[in-house]
PDB file of C-alpha atoms in Angstrom:
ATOM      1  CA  UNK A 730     -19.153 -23.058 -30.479  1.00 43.00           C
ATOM      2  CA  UNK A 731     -16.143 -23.074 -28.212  1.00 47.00           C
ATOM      3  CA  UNK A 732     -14.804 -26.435 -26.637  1.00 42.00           C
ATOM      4  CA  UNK A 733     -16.017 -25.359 -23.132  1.00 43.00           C
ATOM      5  CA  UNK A 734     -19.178 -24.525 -24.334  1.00 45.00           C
ATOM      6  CA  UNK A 735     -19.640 -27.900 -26.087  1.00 48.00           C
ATOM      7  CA  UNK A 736     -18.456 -30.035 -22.960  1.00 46.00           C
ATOM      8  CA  UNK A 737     -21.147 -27.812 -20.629  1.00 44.00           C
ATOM      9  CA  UNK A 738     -24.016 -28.410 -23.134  1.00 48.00           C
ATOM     10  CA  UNK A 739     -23.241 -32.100 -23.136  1.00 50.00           C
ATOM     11  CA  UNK A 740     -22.970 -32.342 -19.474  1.00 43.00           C
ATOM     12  CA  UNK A 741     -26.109 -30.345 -19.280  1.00 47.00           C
ATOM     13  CA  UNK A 742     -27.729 -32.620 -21.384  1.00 48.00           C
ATOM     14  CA  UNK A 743     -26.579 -35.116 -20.394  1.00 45.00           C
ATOM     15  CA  UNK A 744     -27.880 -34.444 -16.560  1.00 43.00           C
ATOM     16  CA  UNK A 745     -31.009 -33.530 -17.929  1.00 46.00           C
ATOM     17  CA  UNK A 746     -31.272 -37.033 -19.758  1.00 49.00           C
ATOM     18  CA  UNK A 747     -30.505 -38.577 -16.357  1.00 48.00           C
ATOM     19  CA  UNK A 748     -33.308 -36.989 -14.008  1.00 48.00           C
ATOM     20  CA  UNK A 749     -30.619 -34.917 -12.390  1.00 42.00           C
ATOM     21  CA  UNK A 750     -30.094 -30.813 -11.729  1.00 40.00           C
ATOM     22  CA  UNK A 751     -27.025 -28.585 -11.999  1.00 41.00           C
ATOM     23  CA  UNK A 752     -27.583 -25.119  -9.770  1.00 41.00           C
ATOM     24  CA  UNK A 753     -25.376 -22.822 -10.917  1.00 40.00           C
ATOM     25  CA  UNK A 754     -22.824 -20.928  -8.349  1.00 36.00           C
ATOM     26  CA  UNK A 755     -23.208 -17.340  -7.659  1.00 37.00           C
ATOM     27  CA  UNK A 756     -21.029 -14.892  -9.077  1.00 39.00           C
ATOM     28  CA  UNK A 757     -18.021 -13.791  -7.728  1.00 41.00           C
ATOM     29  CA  UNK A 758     -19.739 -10.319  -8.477  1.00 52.00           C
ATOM     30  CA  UNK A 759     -22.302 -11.333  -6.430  1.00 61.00           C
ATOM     31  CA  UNK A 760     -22.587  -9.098  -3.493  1.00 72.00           C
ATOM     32  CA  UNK A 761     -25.864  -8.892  -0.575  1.00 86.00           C
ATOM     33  CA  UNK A 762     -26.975  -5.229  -0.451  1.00 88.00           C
ATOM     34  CA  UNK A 763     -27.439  -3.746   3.030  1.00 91.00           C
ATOM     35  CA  UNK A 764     -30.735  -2.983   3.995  1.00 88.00           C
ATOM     36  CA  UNK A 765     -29.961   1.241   4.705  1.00 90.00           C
ATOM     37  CA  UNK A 766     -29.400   1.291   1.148  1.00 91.00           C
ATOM     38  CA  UNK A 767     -31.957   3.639  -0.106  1.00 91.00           C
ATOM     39  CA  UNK A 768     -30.963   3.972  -3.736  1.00 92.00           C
ATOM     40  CA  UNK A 769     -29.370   0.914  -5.774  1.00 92.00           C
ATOM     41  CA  UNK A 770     -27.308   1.672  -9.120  1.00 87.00           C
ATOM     42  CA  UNK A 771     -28.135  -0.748 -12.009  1.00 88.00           C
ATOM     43  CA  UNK A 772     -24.480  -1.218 -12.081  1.00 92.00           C
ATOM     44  CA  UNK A 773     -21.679  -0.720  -9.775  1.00 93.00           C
ATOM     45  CA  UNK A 774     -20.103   2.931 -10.078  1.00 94.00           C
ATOM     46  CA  UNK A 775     -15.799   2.615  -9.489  1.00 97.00           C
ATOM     47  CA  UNK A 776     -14.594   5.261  -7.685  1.00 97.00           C
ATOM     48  CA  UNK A 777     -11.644   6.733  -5.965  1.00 98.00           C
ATOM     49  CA  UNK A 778     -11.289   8.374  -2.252  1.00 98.00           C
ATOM     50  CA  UNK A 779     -10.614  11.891  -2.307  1.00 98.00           C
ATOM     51  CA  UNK A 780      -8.304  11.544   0.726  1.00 98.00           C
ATOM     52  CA  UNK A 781      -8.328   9.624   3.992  1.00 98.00           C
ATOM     53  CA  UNK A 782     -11.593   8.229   4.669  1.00 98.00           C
ATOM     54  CA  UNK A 783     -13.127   5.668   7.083  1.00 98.00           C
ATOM     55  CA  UNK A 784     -14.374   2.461   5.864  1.00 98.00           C
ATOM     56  CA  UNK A 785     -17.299   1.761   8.226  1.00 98.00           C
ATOM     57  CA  UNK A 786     -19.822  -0.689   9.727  1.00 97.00           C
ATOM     58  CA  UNK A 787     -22.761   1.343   9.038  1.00 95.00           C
ATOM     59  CA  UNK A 788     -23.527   5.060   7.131  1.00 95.00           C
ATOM     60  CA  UNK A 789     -22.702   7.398   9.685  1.00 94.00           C
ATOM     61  CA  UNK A 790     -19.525   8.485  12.046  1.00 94.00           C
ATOM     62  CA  UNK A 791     -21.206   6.676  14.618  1.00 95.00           C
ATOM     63  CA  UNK A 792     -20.449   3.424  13.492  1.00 96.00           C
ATOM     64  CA  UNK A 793     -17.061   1.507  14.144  1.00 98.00           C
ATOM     65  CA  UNK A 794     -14.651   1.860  11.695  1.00 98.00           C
ATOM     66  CA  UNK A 795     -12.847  -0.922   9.757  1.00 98.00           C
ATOM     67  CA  UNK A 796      -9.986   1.310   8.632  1.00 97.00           C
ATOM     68  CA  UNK A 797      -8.690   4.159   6.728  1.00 98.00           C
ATOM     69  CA  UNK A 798      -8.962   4.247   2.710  1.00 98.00           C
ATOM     70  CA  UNK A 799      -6.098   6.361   1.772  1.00 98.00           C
ATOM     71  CA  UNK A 800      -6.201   9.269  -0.909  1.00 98.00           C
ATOM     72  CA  UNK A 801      -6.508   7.465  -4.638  1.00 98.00           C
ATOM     73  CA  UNK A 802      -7.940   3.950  -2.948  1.00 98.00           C
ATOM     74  CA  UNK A 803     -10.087   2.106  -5.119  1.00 98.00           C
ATOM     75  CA  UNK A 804     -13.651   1.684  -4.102  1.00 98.00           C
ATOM     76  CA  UNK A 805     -16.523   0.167  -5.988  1.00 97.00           C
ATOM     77  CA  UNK A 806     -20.211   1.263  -4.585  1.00 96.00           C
ATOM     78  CA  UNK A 807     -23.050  -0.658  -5.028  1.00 96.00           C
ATOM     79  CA  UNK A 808     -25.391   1.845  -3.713  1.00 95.00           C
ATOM     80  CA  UNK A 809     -26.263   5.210  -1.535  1.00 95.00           C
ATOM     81  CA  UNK A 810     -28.107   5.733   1.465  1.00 93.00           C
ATOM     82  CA  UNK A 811     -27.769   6.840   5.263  1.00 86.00           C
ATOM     83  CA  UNK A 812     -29.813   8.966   7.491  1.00 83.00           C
ATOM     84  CA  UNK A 813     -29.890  12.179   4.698  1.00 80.00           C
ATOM     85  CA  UNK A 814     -30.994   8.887   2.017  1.00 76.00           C
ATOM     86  CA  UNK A 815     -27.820   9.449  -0.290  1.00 82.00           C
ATOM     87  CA  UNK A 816     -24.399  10.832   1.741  1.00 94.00           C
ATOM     88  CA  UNK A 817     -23.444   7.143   2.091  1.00 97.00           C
ATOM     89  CA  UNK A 818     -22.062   4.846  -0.430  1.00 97.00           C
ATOM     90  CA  UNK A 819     -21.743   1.102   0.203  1.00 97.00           C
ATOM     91  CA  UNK A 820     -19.989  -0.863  -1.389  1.00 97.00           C
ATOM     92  CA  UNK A 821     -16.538  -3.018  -1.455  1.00 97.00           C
ATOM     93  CA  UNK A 822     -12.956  -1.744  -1.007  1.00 98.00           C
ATOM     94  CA  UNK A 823     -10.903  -2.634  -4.431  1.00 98.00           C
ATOM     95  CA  UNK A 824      -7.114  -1.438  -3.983  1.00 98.00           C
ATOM     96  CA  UNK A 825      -4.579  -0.638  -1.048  1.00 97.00           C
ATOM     97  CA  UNK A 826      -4.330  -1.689   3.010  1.00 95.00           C
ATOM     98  CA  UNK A 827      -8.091  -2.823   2.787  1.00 97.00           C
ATOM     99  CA  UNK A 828      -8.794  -4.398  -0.234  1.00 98.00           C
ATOM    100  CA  UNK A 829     -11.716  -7.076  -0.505  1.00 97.00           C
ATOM    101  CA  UNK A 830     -13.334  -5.372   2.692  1.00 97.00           C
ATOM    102  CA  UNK A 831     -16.769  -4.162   2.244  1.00 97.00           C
ATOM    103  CA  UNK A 832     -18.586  -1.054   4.221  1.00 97.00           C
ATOM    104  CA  UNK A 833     -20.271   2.224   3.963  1.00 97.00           C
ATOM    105  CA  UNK A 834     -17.861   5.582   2.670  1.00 98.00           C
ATOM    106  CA  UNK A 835     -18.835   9.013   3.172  1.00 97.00           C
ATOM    107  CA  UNK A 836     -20.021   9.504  -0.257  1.00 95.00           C
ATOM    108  CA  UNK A 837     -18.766  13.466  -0.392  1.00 96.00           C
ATOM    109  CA  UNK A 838     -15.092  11.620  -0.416  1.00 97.00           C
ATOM    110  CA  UNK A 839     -15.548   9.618  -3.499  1.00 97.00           C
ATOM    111  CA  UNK A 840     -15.217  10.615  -6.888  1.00 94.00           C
ATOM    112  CA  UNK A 841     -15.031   8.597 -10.658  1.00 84.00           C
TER     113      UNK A 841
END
């Protein structure tokens, strides 16, 4: 057993011994899914944009846009939806001017 994992087993124990709890943080993975999501992958699919895309607010071109993903920008999508159920992708921008954001894609400009 590693070092780490000996010092959070005692502490654990330890805390249990006491009468006290230890909650756990979230992940840094963790991410709240948007309720238009219609279909939710098991894991996250990594993708690319095709070329310029909008990053928006909600899954269609009605929605205010939070700015343009550029050809070859990284994008990770947690899930599909919109009003035709899966020409959407939400999920969280993961390279160029907009990295870190998170909003809906047209999913027709993403590709793995």
């Amino acid at each position: 057993m590693r070092l780490s994992s000996r010092i959070a087993a005692i502490v654990s124990a330890a805390a249990m011994a006491g009468g006290l709890s230890i909650a756990a943080a979230p992940t840094a993975a963790a991410v709240s899914i948007p309720s238009a999501c219609q279909y939710q992958w098991n894991n996250p699919h990594n993708a690319k944009a095709t070329t310029s895309v909008n990053l928006r607010t909600g899954p269609s071109t009605g929605y205010k846009s939070l700015g343009i993903l550029s050809k070859g920008t990284g994008f990770t999508h947690y899930c599909i939806g919109g009003p035709s159920n899966t020409n959407w992708a939400w999920g969280k921008v993961t390279s160029g001017a907009n990295k870190g954001r998170t909003g809906w894609v047209a999913y027709t400009y993403l590709t793995n």
